[in-house]
CSV table of C-alpha atoms and ligand atoms in Angstrom, one decimal:
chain,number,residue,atom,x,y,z
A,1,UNK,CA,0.0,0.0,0.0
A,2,UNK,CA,1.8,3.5,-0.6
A,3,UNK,CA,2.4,5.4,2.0
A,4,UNK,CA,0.2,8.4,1.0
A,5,UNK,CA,-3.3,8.6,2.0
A,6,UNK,CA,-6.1,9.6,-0.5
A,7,UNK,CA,-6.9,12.5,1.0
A,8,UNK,CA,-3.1,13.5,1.0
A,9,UNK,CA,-2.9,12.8,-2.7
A,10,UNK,CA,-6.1,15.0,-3.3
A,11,UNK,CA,-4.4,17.7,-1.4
A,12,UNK,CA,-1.2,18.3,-3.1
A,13,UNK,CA,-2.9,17.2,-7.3
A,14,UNK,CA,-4.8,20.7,-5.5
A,15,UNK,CA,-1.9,22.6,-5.2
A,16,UNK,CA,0.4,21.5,-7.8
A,17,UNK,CA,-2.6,22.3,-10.0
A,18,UNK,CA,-2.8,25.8,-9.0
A,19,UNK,CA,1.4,26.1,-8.9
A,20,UNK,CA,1.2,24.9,-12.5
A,21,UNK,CA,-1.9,26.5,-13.6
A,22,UNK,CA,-2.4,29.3,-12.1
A,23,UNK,CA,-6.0,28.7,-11.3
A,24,UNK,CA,-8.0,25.9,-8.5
A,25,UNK,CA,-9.2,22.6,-10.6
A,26,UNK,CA,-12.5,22.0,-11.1
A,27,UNK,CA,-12.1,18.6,-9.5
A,28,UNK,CA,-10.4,15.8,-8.6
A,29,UNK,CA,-11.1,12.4,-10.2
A,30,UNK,CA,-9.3,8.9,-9.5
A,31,UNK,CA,-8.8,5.2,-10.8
A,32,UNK,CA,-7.1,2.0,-9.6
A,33,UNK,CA,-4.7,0.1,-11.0
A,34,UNK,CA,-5.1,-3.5,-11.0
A,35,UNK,CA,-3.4,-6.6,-10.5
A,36,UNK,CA,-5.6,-10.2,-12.9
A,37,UNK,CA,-5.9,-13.0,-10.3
A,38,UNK,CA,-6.0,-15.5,-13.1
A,39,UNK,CA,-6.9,-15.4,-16.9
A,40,UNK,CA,-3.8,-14.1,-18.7
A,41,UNK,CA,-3.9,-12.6,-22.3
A,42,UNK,CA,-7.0,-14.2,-22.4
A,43,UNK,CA,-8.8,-10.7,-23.2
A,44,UNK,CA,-7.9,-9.9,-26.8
A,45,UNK,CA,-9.2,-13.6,-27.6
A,46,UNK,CA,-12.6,-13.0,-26.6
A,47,UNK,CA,-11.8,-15.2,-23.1
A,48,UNK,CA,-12.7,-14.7,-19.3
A,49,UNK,CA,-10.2,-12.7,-17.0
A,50,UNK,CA,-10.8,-11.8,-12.9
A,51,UNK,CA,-8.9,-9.0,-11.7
A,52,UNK,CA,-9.3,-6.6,-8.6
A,53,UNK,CA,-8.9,-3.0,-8.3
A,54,UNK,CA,-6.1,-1.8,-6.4
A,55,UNK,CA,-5.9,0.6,-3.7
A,56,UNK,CA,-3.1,2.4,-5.6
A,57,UNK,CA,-5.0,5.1,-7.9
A,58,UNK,CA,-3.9,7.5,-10.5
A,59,UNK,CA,-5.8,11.0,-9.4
A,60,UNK,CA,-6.1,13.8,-11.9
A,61,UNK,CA,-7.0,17.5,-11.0
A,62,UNK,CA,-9.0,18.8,-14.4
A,63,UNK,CA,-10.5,22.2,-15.3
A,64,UNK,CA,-12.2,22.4,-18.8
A,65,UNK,CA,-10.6,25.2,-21.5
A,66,UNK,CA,-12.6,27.4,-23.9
A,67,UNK,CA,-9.7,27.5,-26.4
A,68,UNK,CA,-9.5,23.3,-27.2
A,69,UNK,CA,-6.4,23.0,-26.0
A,70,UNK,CA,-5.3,20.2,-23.3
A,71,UNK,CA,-2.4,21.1,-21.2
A,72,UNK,CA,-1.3,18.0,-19.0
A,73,UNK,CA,1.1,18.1,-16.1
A,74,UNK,CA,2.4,15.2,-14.1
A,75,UNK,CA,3.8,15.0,-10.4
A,76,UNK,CA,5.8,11.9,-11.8
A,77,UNK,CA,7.1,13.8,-14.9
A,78,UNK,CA,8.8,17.2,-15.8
A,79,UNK,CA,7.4,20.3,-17.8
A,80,UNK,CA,3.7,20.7,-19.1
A,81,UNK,CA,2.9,18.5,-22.4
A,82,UNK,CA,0.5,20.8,-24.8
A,83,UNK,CA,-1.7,19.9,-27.7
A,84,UNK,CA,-4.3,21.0,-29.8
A,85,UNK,CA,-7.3,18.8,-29.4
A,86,UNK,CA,-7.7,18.9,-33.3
A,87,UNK,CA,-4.3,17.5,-33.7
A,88,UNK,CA,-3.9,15.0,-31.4
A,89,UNK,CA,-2.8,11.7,-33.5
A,90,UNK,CA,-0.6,8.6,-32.9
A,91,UNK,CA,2.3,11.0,-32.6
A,92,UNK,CA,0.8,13.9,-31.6
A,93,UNK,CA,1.6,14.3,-28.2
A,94,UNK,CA,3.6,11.4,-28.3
A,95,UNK,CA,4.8,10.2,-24.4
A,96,UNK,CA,3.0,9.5,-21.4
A,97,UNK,CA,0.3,12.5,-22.5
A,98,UNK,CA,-1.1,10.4,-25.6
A,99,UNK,CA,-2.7,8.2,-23.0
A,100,UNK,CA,-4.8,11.4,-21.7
A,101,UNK,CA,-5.0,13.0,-25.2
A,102,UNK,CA,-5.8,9.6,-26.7
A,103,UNK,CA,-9.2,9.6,-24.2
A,104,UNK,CA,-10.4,12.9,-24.9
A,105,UNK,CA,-9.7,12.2,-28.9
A,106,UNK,CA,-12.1,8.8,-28.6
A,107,UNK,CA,-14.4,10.3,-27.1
A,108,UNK,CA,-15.0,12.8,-29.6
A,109,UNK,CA,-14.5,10.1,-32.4
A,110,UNK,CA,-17.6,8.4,-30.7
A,111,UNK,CA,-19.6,11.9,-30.9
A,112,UNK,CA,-19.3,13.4,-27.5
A,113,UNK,CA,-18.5,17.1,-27.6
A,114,UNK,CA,-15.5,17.2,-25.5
A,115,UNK,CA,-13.4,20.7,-24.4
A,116,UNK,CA,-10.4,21.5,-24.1
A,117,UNK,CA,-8.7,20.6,-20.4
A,118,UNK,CA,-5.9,21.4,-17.9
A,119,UNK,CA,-5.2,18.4,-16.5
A,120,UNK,CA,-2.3,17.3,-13.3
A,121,UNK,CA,-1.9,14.1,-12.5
A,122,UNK,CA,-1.0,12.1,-9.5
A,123,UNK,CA,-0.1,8.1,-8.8
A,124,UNK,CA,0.5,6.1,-6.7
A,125,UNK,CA,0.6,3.3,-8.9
A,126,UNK,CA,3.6,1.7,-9.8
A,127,UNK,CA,5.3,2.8,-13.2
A,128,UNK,CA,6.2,-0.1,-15.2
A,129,UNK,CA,5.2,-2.9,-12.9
A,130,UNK,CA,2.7,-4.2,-14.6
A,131,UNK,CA,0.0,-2.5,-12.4
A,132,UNK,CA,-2.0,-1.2,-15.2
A,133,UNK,CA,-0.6,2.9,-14.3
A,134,UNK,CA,-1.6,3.4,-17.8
A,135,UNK,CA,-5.1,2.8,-17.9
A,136,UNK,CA,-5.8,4.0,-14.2
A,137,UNK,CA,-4.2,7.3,-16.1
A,138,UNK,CA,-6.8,6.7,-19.0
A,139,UNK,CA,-9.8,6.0,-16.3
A,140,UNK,CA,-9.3,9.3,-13.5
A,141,UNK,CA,-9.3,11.9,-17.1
A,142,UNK,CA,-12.4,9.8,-18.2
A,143,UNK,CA,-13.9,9.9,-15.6
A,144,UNK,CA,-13.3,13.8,-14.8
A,145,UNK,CA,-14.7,14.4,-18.6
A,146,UNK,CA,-17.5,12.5,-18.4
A,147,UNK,CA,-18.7,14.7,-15.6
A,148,UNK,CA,-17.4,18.0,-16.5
A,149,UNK,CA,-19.1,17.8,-20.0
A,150,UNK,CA,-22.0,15.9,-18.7
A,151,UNK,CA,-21.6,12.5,-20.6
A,152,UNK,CA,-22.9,10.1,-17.5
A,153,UNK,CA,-20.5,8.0,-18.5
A,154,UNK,CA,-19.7,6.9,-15.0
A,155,UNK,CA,-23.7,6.3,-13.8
A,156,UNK,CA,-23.9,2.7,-13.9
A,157,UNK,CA,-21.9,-0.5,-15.4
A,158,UNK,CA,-23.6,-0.3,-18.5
A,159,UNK,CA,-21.5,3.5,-19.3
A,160,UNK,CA,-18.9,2.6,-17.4
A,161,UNK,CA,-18.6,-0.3,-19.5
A,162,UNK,CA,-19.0,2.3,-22.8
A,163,UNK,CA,-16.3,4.3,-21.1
A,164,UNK,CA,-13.8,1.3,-21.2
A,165,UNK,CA,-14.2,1.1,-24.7
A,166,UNK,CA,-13.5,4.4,-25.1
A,167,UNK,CA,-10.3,4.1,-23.1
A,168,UNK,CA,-9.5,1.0,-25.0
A,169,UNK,CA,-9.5,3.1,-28.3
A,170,UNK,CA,-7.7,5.9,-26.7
A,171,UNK,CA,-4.3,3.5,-25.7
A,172,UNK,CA,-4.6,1.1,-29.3
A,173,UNK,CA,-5.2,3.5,-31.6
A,174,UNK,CA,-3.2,6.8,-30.4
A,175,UNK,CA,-1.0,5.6,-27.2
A,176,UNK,CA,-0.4,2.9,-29.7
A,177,UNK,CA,-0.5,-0.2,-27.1
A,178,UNK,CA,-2.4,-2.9,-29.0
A,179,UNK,CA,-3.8,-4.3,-25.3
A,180,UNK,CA,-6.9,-6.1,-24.8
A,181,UNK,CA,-9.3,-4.6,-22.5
A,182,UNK,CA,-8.9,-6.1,-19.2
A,183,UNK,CA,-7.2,-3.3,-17.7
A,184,UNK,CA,-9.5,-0.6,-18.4
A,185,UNK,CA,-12.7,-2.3,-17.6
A,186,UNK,CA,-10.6,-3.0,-14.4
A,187,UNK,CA,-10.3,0.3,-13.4
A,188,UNK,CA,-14.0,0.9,-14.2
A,189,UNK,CA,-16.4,-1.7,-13.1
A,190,UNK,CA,-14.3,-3.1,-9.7
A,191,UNK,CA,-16.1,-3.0,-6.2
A,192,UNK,CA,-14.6,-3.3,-2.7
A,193,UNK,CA,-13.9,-7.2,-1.7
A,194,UNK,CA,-14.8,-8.2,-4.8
A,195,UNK,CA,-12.9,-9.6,-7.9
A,196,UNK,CA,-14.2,-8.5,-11.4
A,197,UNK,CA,-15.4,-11.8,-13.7
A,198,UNK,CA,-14.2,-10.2,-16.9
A,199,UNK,CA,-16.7,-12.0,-20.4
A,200,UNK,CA,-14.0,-10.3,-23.2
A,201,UNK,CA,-16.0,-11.8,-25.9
A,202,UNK,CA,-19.5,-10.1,-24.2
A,203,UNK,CA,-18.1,-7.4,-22.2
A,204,UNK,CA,-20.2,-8.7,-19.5
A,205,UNK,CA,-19.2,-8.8,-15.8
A,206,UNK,CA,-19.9,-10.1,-12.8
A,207,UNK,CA,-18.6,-9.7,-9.0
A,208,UNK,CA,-17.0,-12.6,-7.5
A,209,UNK,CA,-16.8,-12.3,-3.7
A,210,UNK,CA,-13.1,-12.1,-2.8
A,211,UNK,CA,-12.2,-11.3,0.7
A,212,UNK,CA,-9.2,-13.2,1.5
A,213,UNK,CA,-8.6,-11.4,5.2
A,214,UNK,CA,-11.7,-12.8,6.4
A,215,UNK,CA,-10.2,-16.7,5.8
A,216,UNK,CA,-6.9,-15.8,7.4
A,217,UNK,CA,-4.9,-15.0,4.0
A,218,UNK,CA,-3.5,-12.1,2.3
A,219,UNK,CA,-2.7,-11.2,-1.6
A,220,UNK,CA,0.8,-11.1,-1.6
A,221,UNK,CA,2.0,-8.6,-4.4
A,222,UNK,CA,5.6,-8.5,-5.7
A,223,UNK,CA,7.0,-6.1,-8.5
A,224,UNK,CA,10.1,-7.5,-9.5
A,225,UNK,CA,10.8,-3.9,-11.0
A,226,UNK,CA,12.1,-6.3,-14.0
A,227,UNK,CA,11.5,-4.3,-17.6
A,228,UNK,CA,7.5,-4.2,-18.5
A,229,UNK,CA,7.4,-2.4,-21.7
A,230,UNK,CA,3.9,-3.2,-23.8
A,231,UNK,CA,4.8,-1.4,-27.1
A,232,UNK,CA,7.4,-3.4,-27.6
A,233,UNK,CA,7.7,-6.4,-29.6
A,234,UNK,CA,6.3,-9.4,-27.4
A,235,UNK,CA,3.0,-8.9,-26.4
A,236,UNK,CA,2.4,-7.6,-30.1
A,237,UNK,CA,3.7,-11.2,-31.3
A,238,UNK,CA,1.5,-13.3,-29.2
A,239,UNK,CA,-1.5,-11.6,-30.2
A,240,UNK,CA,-0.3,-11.8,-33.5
A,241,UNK,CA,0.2,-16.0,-32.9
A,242,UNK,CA,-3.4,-16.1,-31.8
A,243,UNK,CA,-4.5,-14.7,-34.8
A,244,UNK,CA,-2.5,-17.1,-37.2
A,245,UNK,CA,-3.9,-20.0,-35.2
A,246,UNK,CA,-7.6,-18.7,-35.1
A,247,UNK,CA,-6.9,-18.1,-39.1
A,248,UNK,CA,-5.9,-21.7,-39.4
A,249,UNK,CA,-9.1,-23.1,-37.1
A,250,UNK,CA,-11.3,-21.1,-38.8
A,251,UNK,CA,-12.4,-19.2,-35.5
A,252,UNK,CA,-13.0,-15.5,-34.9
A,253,UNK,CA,-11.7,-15.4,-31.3
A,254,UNK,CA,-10.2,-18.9,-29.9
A,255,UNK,CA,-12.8,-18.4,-26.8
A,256,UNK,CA,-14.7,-20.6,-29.7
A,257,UNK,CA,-12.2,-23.4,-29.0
A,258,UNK,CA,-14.0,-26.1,-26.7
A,259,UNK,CA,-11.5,-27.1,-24.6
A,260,UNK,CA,-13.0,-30.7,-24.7
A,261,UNK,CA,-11.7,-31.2,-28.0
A,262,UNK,CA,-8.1,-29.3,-27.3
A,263,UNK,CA,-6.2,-32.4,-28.0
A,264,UNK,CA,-7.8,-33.0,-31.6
A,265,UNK,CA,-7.4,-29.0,-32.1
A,266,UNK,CA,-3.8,-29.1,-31.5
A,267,UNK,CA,-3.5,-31.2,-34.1
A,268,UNK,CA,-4.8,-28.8,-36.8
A,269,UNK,CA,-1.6,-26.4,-35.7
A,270,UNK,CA,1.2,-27.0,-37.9
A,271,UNK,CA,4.2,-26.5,-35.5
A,272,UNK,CA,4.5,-26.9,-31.2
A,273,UNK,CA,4.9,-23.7,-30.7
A,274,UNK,CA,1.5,-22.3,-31.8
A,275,UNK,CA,0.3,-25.4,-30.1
A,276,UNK,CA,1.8,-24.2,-27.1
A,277,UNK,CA,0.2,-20.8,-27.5
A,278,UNK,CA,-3.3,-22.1,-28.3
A,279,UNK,CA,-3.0,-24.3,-25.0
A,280,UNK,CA,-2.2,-21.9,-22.6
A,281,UNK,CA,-5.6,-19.5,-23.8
A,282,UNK,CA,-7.2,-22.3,-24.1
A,283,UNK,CA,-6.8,-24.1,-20.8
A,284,UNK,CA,-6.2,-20.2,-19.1
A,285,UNK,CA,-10.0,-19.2,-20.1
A,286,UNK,CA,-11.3,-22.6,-18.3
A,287,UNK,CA,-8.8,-22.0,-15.3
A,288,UNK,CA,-10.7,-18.8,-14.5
A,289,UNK,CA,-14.3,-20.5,-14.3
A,290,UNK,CA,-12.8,-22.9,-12.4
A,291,UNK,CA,-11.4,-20.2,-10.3
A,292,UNK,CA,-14.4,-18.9,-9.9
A,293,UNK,CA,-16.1,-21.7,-8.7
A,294,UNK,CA,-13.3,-22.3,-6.3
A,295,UNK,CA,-13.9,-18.8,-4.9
A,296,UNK,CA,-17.7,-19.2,-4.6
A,297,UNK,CA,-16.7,-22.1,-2.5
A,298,UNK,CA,-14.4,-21.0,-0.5
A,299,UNK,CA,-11.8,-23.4,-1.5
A,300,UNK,CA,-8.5,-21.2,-1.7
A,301,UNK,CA,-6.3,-24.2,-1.7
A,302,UNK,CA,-8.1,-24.6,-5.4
A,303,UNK,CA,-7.3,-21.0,-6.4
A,304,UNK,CA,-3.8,-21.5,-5.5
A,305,UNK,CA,-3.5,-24.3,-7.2
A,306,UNK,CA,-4.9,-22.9,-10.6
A,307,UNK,CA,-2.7,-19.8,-9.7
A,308,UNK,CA,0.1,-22.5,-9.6
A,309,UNK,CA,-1.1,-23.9,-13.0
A,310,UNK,CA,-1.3,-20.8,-14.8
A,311,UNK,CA,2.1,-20.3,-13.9
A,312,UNK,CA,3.4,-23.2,-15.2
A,313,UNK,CA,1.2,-22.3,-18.5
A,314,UNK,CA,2.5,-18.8,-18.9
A,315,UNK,CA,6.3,-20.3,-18.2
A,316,UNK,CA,6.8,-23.1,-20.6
A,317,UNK,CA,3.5,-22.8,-23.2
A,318,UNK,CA,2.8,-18.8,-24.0
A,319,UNK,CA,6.5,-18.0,-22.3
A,320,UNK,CA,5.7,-14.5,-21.1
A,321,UNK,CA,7.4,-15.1,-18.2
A,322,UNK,CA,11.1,-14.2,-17.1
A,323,UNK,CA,14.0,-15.3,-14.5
A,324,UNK,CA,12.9,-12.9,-11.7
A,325,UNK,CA,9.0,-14.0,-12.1
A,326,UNK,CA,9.9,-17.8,-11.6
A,327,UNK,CA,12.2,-17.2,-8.6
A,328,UNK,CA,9.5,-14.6,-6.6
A,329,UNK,CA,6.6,-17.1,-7.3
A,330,UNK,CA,9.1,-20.3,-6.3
A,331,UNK,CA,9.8,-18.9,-3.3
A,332,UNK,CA,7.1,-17.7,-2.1
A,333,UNK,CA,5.6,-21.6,-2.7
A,334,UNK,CA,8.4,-22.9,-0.9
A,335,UNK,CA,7.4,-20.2,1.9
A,336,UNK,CA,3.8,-21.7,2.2
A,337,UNK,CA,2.0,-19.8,-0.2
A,338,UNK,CA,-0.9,-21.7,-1.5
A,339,UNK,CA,-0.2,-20.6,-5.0
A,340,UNK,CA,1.5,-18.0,-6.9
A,341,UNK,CA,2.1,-16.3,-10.8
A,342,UNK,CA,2.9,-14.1,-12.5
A,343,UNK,CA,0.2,-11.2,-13.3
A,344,UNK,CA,-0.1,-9.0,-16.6
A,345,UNK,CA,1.6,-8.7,-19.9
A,346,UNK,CA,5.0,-10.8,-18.2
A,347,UNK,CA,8.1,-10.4,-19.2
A,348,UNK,CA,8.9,-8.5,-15.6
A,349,UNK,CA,6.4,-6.8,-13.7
A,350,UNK,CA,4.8,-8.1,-10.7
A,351,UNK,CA,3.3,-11.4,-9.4
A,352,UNK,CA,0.8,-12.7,-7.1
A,353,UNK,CA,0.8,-15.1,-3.9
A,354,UNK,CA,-2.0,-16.1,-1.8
A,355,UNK,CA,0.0,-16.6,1.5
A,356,UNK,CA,-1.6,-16.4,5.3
A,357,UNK,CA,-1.9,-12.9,6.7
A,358,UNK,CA,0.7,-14.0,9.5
A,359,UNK,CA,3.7,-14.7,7.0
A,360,UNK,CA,3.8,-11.6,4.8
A,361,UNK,CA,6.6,-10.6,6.0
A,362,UNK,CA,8.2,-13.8,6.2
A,363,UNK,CA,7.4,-14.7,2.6
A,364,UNK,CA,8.4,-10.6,1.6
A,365,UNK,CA,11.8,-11.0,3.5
A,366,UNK,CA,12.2,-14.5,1.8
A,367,UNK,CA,11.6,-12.9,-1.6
A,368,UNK,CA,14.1,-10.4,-1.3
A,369,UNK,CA,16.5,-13.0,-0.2
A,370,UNK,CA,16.3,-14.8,-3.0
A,371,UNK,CA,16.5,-11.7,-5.3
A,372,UNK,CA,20.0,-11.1,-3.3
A,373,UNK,CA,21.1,-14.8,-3.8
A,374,UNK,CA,20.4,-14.5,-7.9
A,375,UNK,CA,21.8,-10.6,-8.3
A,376,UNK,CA,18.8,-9.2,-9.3
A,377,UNK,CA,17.6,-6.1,-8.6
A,378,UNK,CA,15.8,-5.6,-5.0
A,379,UNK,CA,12.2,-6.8,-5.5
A,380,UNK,CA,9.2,-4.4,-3.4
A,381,UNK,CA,6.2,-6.6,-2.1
A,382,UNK,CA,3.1,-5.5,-0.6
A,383,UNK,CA,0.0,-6.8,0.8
A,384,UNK,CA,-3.4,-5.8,-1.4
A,385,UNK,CA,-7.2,-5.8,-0.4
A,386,UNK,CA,-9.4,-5.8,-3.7
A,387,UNK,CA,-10.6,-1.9,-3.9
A,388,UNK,CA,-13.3,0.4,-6.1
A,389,UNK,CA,-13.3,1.8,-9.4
A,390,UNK,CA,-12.8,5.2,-10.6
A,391,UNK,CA,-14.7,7.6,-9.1
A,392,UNK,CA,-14.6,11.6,-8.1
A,393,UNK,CA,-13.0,12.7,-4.9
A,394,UNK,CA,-13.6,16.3,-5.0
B,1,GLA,C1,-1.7,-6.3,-20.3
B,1,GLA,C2,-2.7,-5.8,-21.2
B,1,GLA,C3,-4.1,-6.5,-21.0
B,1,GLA,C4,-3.9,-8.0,-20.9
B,1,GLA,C5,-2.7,-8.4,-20.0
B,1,GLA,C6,-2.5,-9.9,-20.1
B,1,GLA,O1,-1.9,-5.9,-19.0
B,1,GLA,O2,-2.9,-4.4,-21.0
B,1,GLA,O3,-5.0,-6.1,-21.9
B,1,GLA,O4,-3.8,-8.5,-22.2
B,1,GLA,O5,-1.6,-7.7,-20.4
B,1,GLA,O6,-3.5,-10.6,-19.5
């Protein structure tokens, strides 16, 4: 959890605002980031993920222009980024502002009459951790627009749910990050104590009790601060591999795969390694209703061992995960966790343990041990409770 309170982080987006601005904001909006408990890269095939809000939010101060210009500051980043709303294209601001110019430009390519902005932002989400700072970023200016033009976007799941796919537009087609949804619904639709059951073929959701504290058990979060970088190359080329194989199936999305008849699938793929990507989405999408039911239940030894499975999955079949990803989920297993894996895009970035509220430390302090022992860079890991969705605080 970072150290800052809400209300502390409200306070000084306030006064940076004004420093920078020379004017009070109008507001101040927020969104989470998120960590997926299970269902990875199942999104952009149409599959099931579950993630939960985190308390860590990105908070922007906003103040609408007459002139349609946006002007974006950052707490986290020098100088003021500037660009005409008119002009605002895949290069066009280029950098960390595209994602707040690339929200305002969707929403007018989906009709809404949008102004002009200030806009300082605020996080307490990890950069580059695979926390999802970019869409909570995306989410706390959507959610400030919708209510300072008077879109409604933010009244109930059904515009929230619009609003996603707004900020889905805004990071694929001008931040230029060709991700799949999971993050932006994420920081949109979650609820206190609950996990977010995540239909990517529907764009239906469900709440999925998920209050690990109450059975004795924490949500053990470690950022390996290993490189995360989405624009590049990887994530780009599994997406691509699903496509080739859905091309040779003959599927739209491989949700359509029945994972009864995987083995005689398989078959149709003409080499083992888009085999091995087809597996892990396959078997991924039915590890998350299993998951589901496991949490229904009550059953966390289950959930930990999917979360073990998916692992093992996103290891050796998709292979999206890295050295320091396989060590921080190993040893927190061999420190009683009832499962752990990776979470997000992989290659670096964090991962997840389901561990008993009484060893976080233990398991933490074993983590960075291990980290030591291999030469890695010094791991942070902290203890999460699922949070809400983006909202206004001011
Ligand atoms: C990133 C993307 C998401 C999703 C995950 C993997 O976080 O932004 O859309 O594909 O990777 O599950």
């Amino acid at each position: 959890m970072s150290e800052r309170t809400a209300e502390q982080v409200v306070e000084s987006v306030r006064a940076a605002f004004a420093e920078t601005f020379g004017h009070e904001p109008e507001g101040v909006w927020s969104a989470p980031g998120r960590v997926n408990l299970i269902g990875e890269h199942t999104d952009y095939n149409g599959g099931l993920c579950l993630p939960i809000a985190l308390p860590h939010r990105t908070y922007a101060g906003v103040s609408h222009r007459d002139d349609g210009i946006l002007r974006m500051a950052s707490a986290q980043q020098d100088g003021v980024v500037e660009v005409v709303l008119d002009e605002v294209s895949p290069e066009q601001p280029g950098g960390w502002g595209s994602y707040v110019a690339g929200v305002l430009w969707a929403l007018r390519e989906e009709g809404h009459d949008v102004p002009g902005l200030d806009v300082l932002v605020d996080s307490t989400v990890p950069v580059g951790a695979g926390l999802s700072s970019s869409a909570a970023l995306e989410c706390s200016v959507a959610a400030a627009v919708s209510d300072l033009a008077g879109l409604g976007l933010l009244e109930d799941a059904g515009s929230r749910a619009r609003l996603a796919q707004v900020c889905i537009r805004a990071e694929n087609e001008i931040a230029g990050a060709p991700t799949g949804g999971m993050d932006q619904s994420a920081a949109l639709l979650s609820d206190d104590a609950t996990a977010l059951l995540l239909d990517c073929r529907s764009w239906q959701t469900e709440q999925v009790p998920f209050d690990l504290a109450s059975a004795g058990y924490a949500l053990l979060v470690t950022d390996t601060h290993a490189h995360h970088e989405l624009v590049d190359g990887q994530y780009g080329s599994r997406r691509d591999s699903c496509q080739e194989a859905c091309r040779i199936l003959g599927v739209d999305q491989l949700r359509e795969v029945d994972p009864s008849e995987l083995d005689a699938t398989l078959e149709k793929l003409p080499t083992d390694e888009l085999q091995r990507r087809v597996k892990h989405i396959v078997t991924e999408i039915d590890r998350v209703e299993q998951a589901v039911a496991a949490l229904r239940s009550g059953d966390l030894e289950e959930v930990g061992r999917l979360f073990d499975a998916s692992h093992v999955s996103m290891r050796d079949d998709y292979e999206i995960s890295c050295e320091e990803l396989d060590v921080a989920t190993e040893t927190a297993r061999q420190h009683g966790a009832l499962g752990a894996r990776m979470t997000g895009g992989g290659f670096g970035g964090s991962c997840i343990a389901i561990v008993r509220s009484e060893s976080v430390d233990e398991v933490s302090t074993a983590i960075d041990a291990s980290f030591a022992d291999h030469g890695f860079t010094a791991p942070s890991s902290f203890a999460v409770t699922a949070a809400g969705s983006a909202r206004r605080d001011r």
